[in-house]
Coordinates of C-alpha atoms in Angstrom, one line a residue:
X72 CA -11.3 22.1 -26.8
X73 CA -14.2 24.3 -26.4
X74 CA -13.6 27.4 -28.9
X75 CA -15.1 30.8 -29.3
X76 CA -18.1 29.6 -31.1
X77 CA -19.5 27.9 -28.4
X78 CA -20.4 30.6 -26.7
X79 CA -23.8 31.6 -28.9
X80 CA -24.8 28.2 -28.4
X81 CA -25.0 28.7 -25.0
X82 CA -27.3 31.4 -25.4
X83 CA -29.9 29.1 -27.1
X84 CA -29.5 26.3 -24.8
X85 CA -33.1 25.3 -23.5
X86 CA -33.5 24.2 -20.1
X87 CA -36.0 21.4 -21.2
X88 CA -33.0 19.7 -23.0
X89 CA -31.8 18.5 -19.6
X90 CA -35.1 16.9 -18.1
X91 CA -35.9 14.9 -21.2
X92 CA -35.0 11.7 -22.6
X93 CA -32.0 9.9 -21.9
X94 CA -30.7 13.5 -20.4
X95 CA -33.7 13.6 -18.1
X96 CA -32.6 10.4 -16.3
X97 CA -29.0 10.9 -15.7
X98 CA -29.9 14.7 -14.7
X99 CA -32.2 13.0 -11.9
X100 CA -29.8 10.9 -10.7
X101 CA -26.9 13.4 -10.9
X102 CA -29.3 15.3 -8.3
X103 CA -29.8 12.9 -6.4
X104 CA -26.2 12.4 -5.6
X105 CA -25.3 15.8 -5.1
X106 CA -28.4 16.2 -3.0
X107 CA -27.3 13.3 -0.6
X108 CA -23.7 14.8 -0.5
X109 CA -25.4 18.5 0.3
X110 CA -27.7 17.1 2.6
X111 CA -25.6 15.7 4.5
X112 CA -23.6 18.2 5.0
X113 CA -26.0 20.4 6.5
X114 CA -27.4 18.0 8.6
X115 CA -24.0 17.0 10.1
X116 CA -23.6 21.0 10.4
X117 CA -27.3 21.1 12.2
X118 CA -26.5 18.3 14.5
X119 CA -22.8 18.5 15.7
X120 CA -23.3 20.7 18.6
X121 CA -26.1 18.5 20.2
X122 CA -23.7 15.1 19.4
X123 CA -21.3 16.8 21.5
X124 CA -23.2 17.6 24.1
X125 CA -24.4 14.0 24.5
X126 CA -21.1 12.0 23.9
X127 CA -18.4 14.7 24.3
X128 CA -15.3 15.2 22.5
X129 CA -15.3 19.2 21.6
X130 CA -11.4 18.7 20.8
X131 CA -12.5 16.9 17.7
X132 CA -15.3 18.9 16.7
X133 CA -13.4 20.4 13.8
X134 CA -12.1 16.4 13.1
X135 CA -15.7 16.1 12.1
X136 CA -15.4 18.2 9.3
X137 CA -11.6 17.6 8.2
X138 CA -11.6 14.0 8.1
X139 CA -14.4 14.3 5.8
X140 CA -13.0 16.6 4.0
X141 CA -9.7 14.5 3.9
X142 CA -12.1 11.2 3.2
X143 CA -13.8 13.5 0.0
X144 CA -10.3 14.3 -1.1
X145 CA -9.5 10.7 -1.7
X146 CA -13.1 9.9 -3.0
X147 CA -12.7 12.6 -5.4
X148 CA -9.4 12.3 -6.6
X149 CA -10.0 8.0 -7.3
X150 CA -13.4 9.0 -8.7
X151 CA -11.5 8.9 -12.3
X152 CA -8.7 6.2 -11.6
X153 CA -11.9 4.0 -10.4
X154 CA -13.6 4.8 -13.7
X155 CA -10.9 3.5 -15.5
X156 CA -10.3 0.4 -13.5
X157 CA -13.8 -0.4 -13.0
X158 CA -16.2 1.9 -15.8
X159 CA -18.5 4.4 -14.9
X160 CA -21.5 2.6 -13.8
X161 CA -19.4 0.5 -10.9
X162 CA -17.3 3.1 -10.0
X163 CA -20.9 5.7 -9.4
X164 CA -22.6 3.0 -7.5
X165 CA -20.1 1.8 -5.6
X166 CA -19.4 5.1 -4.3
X167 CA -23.0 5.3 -3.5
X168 CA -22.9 2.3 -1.3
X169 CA -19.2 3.7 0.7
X170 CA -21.4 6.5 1.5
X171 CA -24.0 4.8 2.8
X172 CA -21.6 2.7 4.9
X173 CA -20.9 5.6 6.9
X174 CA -24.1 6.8 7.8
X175 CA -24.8 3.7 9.4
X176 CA -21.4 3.5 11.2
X177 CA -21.8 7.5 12.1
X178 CA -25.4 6.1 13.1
X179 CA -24.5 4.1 15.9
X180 CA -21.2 5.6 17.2
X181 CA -20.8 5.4 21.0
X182 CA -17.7 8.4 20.8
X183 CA -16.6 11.1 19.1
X184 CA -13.6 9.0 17.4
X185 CA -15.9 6.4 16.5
X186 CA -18.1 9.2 14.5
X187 CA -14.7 10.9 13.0
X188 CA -14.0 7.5 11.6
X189 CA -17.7 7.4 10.4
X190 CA -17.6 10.8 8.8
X191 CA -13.6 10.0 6.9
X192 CA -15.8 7.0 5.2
X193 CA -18.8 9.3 4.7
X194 CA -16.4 11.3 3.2
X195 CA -14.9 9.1 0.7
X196 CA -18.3 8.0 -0.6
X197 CA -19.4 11.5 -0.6
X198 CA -16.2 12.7 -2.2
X199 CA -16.5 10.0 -5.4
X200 CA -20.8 10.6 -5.9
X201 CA -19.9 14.6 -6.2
X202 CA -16.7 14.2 -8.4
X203 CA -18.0 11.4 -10.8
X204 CA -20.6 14.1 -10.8
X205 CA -18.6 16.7 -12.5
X206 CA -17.1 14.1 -14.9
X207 CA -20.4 13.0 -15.8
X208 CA -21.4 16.4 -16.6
X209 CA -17.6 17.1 -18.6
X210 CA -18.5 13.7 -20.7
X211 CA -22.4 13.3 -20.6
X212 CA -23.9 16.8 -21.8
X213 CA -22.8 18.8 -24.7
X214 CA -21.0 22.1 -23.9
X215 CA -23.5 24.2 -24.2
X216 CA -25.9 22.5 -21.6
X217 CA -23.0 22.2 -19.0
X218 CA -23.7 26.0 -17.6
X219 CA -27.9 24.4 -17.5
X220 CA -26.6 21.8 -15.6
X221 CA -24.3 22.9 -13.6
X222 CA -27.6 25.8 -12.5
X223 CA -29.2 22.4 -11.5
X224 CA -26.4 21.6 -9.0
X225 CA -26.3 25.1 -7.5
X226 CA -30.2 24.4 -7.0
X227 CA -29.8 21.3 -5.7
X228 CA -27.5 22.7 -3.1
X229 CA -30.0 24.9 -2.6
X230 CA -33.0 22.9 -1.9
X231 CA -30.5 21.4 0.1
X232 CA -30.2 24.6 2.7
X233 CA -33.7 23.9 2.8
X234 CA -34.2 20.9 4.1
X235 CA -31.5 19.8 5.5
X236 CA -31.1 21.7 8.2
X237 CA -34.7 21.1 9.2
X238 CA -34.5 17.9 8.9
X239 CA -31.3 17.4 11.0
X240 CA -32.8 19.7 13.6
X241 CA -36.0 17.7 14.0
X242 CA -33.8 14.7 15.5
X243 CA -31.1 17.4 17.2
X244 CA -33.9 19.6 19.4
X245 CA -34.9 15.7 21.4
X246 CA -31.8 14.8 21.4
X247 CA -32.3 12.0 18.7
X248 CA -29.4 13.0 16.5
X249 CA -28.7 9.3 15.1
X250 CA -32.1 9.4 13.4
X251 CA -30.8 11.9 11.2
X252 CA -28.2 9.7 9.8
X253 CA -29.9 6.6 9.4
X254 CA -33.1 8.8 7.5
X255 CA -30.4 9.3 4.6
X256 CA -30.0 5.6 4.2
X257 CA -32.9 4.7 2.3
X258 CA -32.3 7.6 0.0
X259 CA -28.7 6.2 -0.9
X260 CA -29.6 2.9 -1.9
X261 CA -32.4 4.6 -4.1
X262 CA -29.8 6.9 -6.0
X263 CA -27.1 2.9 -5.7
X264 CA -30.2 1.3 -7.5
X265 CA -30.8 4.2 -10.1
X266 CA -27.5 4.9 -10.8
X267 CA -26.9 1.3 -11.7
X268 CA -30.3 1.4 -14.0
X269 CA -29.4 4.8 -15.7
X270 CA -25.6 5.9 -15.8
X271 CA -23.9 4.3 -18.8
X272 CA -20.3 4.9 -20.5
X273 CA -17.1 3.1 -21.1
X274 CA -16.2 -0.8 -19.1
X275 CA -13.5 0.0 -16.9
X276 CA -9.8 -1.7 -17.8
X277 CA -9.7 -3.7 -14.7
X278 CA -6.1 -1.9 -13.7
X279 CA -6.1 -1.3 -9.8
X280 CA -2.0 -0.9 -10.1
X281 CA -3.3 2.8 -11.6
X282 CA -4.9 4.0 -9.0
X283 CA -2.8 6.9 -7.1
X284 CA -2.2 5.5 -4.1
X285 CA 1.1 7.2 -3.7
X286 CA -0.7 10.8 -4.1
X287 CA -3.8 9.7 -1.8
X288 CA -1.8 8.7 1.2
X289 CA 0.1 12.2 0.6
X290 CA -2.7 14.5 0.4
X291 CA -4.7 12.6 3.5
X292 CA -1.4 13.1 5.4
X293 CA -1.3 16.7 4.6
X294 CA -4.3 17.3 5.8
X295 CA -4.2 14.9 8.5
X296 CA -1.2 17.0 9.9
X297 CA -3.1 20.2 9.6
X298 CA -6.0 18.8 11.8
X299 CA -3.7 17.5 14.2
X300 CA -2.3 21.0 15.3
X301 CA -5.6 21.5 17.1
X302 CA -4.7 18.5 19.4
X303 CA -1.5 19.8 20.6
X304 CA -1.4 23.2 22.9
X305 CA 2.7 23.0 22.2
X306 CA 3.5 25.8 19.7
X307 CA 6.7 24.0 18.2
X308 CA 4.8 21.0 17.3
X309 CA 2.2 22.9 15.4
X310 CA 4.6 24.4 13.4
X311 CA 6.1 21.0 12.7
X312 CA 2.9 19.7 11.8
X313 CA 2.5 22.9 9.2
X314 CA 5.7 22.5 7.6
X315 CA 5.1 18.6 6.9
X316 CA 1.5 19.3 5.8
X317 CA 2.5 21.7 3.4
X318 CA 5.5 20.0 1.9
X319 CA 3.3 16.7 1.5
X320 CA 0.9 18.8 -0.4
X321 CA 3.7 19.8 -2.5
X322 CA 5.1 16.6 -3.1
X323 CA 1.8 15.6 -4.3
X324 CA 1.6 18.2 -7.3
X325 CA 4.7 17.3 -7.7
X326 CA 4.5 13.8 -8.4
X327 CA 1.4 14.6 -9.8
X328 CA 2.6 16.8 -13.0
X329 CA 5.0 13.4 -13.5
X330 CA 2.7 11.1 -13.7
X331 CA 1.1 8.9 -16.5
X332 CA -2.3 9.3 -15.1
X333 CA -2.8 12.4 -13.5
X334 CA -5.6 14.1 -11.4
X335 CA -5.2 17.6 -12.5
X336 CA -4.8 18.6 -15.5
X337 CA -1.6 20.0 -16.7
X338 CA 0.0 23.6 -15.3
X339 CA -3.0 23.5 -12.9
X340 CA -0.7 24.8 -10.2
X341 CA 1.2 27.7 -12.6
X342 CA -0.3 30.7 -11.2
X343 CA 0.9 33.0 -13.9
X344 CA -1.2 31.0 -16.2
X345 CA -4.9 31.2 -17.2
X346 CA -6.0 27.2 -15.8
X347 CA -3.2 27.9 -13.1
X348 CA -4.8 31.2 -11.7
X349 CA -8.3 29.5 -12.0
X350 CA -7.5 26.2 -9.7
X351 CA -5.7 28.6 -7.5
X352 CA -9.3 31.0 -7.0
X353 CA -10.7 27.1 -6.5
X354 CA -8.2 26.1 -3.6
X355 CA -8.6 29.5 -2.0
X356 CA -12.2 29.7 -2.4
X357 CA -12.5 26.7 -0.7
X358 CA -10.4 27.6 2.0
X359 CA -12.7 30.5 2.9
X360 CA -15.8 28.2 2.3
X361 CA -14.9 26.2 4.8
X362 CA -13.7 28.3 7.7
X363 CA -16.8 30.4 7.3
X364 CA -18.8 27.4 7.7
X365 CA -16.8 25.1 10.1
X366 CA -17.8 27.3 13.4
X367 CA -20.8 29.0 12.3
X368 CA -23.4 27.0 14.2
X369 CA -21.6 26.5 17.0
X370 CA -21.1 30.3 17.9
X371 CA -24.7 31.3 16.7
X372 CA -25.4 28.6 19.4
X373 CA -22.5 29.7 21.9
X374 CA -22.7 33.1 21.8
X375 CA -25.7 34.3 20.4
X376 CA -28.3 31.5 22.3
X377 CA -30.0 30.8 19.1
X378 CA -31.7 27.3 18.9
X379 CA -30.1 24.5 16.9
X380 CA -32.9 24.5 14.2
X381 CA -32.4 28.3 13.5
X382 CA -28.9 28.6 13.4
X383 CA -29.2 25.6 11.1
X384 CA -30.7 27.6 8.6
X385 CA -28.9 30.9 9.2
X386 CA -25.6 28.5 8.4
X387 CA -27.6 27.5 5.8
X388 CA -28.2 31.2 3.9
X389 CA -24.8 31.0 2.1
X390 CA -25.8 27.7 0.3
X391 CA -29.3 29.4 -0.6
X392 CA -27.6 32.8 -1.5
X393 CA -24.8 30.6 -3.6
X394 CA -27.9 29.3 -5.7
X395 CA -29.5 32.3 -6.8
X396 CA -25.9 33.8 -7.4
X397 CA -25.3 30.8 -9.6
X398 CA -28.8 30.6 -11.4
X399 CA -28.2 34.0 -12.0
X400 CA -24.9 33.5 -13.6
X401 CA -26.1 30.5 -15.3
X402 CA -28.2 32.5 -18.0
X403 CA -25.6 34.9 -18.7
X404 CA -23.8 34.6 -22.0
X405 CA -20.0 33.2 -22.0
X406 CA -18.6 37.2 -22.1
X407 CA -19.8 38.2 -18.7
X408 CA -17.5 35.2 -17.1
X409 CA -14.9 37.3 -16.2
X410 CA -16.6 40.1 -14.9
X411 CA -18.9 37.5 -12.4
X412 CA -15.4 36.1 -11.3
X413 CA -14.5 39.5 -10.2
X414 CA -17.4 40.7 -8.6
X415 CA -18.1 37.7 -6.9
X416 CA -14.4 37.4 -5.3
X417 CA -15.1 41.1 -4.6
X418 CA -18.5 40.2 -2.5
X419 CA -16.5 37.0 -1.1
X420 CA -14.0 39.7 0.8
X421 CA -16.6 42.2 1.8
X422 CA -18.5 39.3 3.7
X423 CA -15.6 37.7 5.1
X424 CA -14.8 41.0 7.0
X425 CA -18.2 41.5 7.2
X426 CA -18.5 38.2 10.1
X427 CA -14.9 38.6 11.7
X428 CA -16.3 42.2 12.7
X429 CA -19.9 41.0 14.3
X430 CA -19.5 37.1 15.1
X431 CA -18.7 38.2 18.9
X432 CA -20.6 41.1 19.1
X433 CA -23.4 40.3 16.6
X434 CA -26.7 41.5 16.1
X435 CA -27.4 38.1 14.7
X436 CA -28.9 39.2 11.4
X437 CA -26.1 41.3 10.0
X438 CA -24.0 37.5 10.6
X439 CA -26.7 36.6 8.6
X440 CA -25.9 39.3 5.7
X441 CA -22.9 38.6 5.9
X442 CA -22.7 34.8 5.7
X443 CA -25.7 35.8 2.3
X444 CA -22.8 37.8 0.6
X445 CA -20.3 35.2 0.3
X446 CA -22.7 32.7 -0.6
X447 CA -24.0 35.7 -3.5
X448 CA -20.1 35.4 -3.9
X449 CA -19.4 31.9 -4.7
X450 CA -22.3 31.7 -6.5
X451 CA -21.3 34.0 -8.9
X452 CA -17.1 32.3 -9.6
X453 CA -18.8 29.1 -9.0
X454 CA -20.0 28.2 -12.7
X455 CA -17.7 30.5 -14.7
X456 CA -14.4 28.8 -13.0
X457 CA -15.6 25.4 -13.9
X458 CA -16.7 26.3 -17.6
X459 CA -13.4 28.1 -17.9
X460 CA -11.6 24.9 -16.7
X461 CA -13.4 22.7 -19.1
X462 CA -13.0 25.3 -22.1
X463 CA -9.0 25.2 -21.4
X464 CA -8.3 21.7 -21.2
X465 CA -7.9 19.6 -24.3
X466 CA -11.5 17.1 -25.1
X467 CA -10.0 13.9 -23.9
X468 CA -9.1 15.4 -20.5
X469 CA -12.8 16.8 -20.0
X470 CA -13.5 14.1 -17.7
X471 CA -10.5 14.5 -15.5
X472 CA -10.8 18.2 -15.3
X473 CA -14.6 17.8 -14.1
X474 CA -13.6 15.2 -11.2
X475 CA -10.7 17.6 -10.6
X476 CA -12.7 20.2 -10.2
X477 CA -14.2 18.8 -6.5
X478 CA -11.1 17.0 -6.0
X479 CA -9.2 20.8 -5.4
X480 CA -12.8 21.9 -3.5
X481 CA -12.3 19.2 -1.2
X482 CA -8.6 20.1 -0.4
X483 CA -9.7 23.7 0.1
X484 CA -12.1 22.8 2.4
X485 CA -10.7 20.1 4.3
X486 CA -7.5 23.2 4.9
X487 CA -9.7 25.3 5.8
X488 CA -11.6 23.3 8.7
X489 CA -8.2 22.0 9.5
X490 CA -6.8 25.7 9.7
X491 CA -9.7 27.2 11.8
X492 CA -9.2 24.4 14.2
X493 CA -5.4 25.3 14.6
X494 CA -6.4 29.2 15.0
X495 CA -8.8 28.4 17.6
X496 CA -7.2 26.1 19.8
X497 CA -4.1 28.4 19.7
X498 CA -6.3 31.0 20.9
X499 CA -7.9 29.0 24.1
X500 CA -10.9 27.2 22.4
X501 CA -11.9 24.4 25.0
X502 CA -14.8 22.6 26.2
X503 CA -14.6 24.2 29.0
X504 CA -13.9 27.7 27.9
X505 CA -15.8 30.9 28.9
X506 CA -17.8 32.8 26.8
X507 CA -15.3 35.7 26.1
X508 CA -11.9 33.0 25.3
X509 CA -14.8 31.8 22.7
X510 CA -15.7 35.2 21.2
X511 CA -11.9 35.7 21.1
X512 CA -11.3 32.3 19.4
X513 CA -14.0 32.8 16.7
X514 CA -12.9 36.8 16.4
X515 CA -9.0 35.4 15.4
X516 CA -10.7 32.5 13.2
X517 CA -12.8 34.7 11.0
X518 CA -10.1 37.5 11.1
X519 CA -7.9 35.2 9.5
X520 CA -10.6 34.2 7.1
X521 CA -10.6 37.7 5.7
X522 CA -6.7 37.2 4.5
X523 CA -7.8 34.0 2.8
X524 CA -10.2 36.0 1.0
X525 CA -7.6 38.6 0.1
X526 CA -5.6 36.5 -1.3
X527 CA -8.0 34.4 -3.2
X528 CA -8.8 37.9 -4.9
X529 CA -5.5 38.3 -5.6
X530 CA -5.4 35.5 -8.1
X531 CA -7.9 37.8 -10.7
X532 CA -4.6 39.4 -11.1
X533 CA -2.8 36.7 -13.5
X534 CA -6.1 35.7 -14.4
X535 CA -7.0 39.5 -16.2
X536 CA -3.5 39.7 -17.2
X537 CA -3.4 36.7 -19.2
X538 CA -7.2 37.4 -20.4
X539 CA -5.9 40.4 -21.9
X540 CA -2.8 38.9 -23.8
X541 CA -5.6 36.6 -25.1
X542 CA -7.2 39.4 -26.8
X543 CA -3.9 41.0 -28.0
X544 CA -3.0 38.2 -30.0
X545 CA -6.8 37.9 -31.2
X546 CA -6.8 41.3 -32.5
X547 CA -3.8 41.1 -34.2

């Protein structure tokens, strides 16, 4: 475990530790797979309104994002049974090459459905490249380069608001939206080829009996559920649909905390504990990372007329914001943790009601400030949460914590898109609806929103109170 004196090493970490030598290579191609996940993201983000304009299917535009969320749940969570079956350098690539699959699948989809299916295997490529990601950084850098690297990622992410939106709105404006996806696939057999060449560690035992199947099919039925509700207009059955997802979710942690091999790491669901209040801030986060994203193009676009390529980048100022927030973070020593996880929860609730208050009325730019301050938000719990996760759990876990750390992301955010789905079909969100149901729908989505990011700032609560048992005992 990481202990106390750790923390002045991070204060003479250099950054030019992480960009030379053998560091220098698997920091490249750990960018390049976040990058690809990122990217991808934005583009889809970018594109999605003009793909449903040409081949229809508004009813699953939220699918879009939940079955990839749902598809990066199951990626994530196998990214360390798959390491241990198969070893690191099989288990990285192949996720690489899953990923890649679903570009070119998404790439020539005649439907909606057909591209759903696309994105869930998109999904479970992406999921695996961004968790084995985290482990790599948990069992490939020494603790006191983690917070370097994990700036990297934040500015990788980004670069990523950067260009991908650009680059998904040069194919979206003509109408050529399947270029976008097949301009990704050269790029993801580059990272294939270089993680292959670069990423070492441990031969895998060869035992696909201990992979969680069990666990996967629950959490992708959870979710699953939750998406459906926006595909019913029948109140009882979205309440049925509620119940079951969340008592599949629950079943999972609970066989979960059972089990021999398991994807989180002890007590992560104990809320009255340190690691409990932390992955509970993660799953709540998440939650309101997703909702504020899942719509955010389309009613820029909707409501507000603005052009696919602009409102590509105005749903792309959270990520930007995120990566200053978390570069910022990144060279602070280990004792202002705490006090960026409060102010940046505090920032996440101010922008939340921030965007339920203007996303039917506008102006446009004070969306725009808005959308910046929880991205200035996340930024700022972003690398503090994970360090404090990988300082709690014992040294042999370090691996499993960092895979678990996207693994809860990805359930966060695939609730989250779910959720808004269910809020806005429950409040008239068609294909066919007018301007004002829209405004509604969206006002109820991001209203909720706001109690997601109440409740995510609730969880400092435990968090201080156990902090300052901590230093009781300490000073005794």
């Amino acid at each position: 475990m990481t202990t106390p004196s750790d923390a002045p090493q991070a204060e003479q970490a250099r950054w030019s530790e992480i960009f030379t030598g053998r560091l220098g290579a698997l920091t490249f191609v750990l960018g390049l797979g976040m990058g690809l996940f990122a990217i991808n993201q934005f583009v889809v983000a970018t594109i999605l309104p003009t793909v449903v304009r040409d081949i229809g299917g508004v009813d699953y535009y939220t699918w879009a994002f939940s079955l990839f969320a749902i598809g990066a749940i199951i990626g994530s969570a196998s990214a360390n049974p798959l390491r241990q079956a198969f070893g690191v350098r099989q288990a990285y690539a192949g996720a690489g090459l899953m990923f890649g699959i679903g570009l070119a699948v998404a790439a020539v989809a005649p439907d909606m459905p057909t591209l759903v299916a696309a994105r869930l295997i998109q999904g479970i490529g992406g999921g695996a490249v961004a968790s084995s990601g985290y482990g790599l950084i948990a069992i490939g850098y020494p603790p006191h380069l983690r917070s370097r690297v994990l700036g990297v990622v934040s500015t990788i992410w980004g670069t990523a608001t950067v260009f991908g939106p650009g680059f998904g709105a040069a194919f979206a404006e003509p109408g050529l939206w399947r270029g976008a996806f097949l301009g990704l696939l050269p790029l993801i057999l580059l990272f294939v080829v270089l993680a292959w060449r670069y990423v070492g560690g441990e031969r895998g035992d060869g035992r696909l009996s201990a992979i969680p199947y069990r666990r996967l099919v629950l959490l992708a039925l959870a979710v699953l559920l939750m998406s459906a509700t926006s595909l019913t207009d029948e109140t009882w059955r979205r309440v049925v649909f509620v119940i079951a997802s969340i008592v599949f979710a629950f079943l999972t942690f609970v066989i979960d905390a059972r089990a021999e091999r398991n994807l989180f790491p002890r007590g992560a669901t104990r809320v009255l504990t340190e690691l409990g209040a932390i992955y509970w801030i993660l799953f709540f986060g998440s939650i309101v990372l997703a909702i504020v994203n899942t719509y955010s193009t389309y009613y820029l676009q909707a409501l507000h007329n603005v052009p696919p390529l602009v409102a590509g980048y105005l749903f792309a100022i959270q990520s930007l914001m995120w990566t200053v927030s978390a570069l910022v973070v990144a060279m602070l020593p280990r004792s202002f943790e705490t006090a960026s996880i409060v102010s940046g929860l505090i920032l996440i609730l101010v922008g939340t009601i921030a965007i339920a208050l203007t996303v039917a009325s506008g102006p446009v730019f004070a969306i725009a400030i808005a959308i910046g301050l929880t991205g200035i938000g996340l930024g700022a719990i972003n690398n503090p949460v994970i360090q404090r996760i990988m300082a709690i759990v014992p040294e042999a876990e370090n691996h499993m914590a960092g895979t678990s750390v996207q693994t809860i992301r990805n359930i966060g955010i695939s609730f989250g898109a779910a959720f808004s789905g269910l809020v806005a079909a429950a409040a008239g969100l068609t294909e066919d609806a007018s301007r004002e149901t829209v405004g509604s729908a969206m006002q109820w989505v991001y209203g909720i929103n706001a109690g997601f990011a109440v409740l995510t700032l609730a969880m400092v609560i435990p968090l201080l109170l156990v902090r300052r048992a901590q230093q009781r005992q300490s000073s005794v």
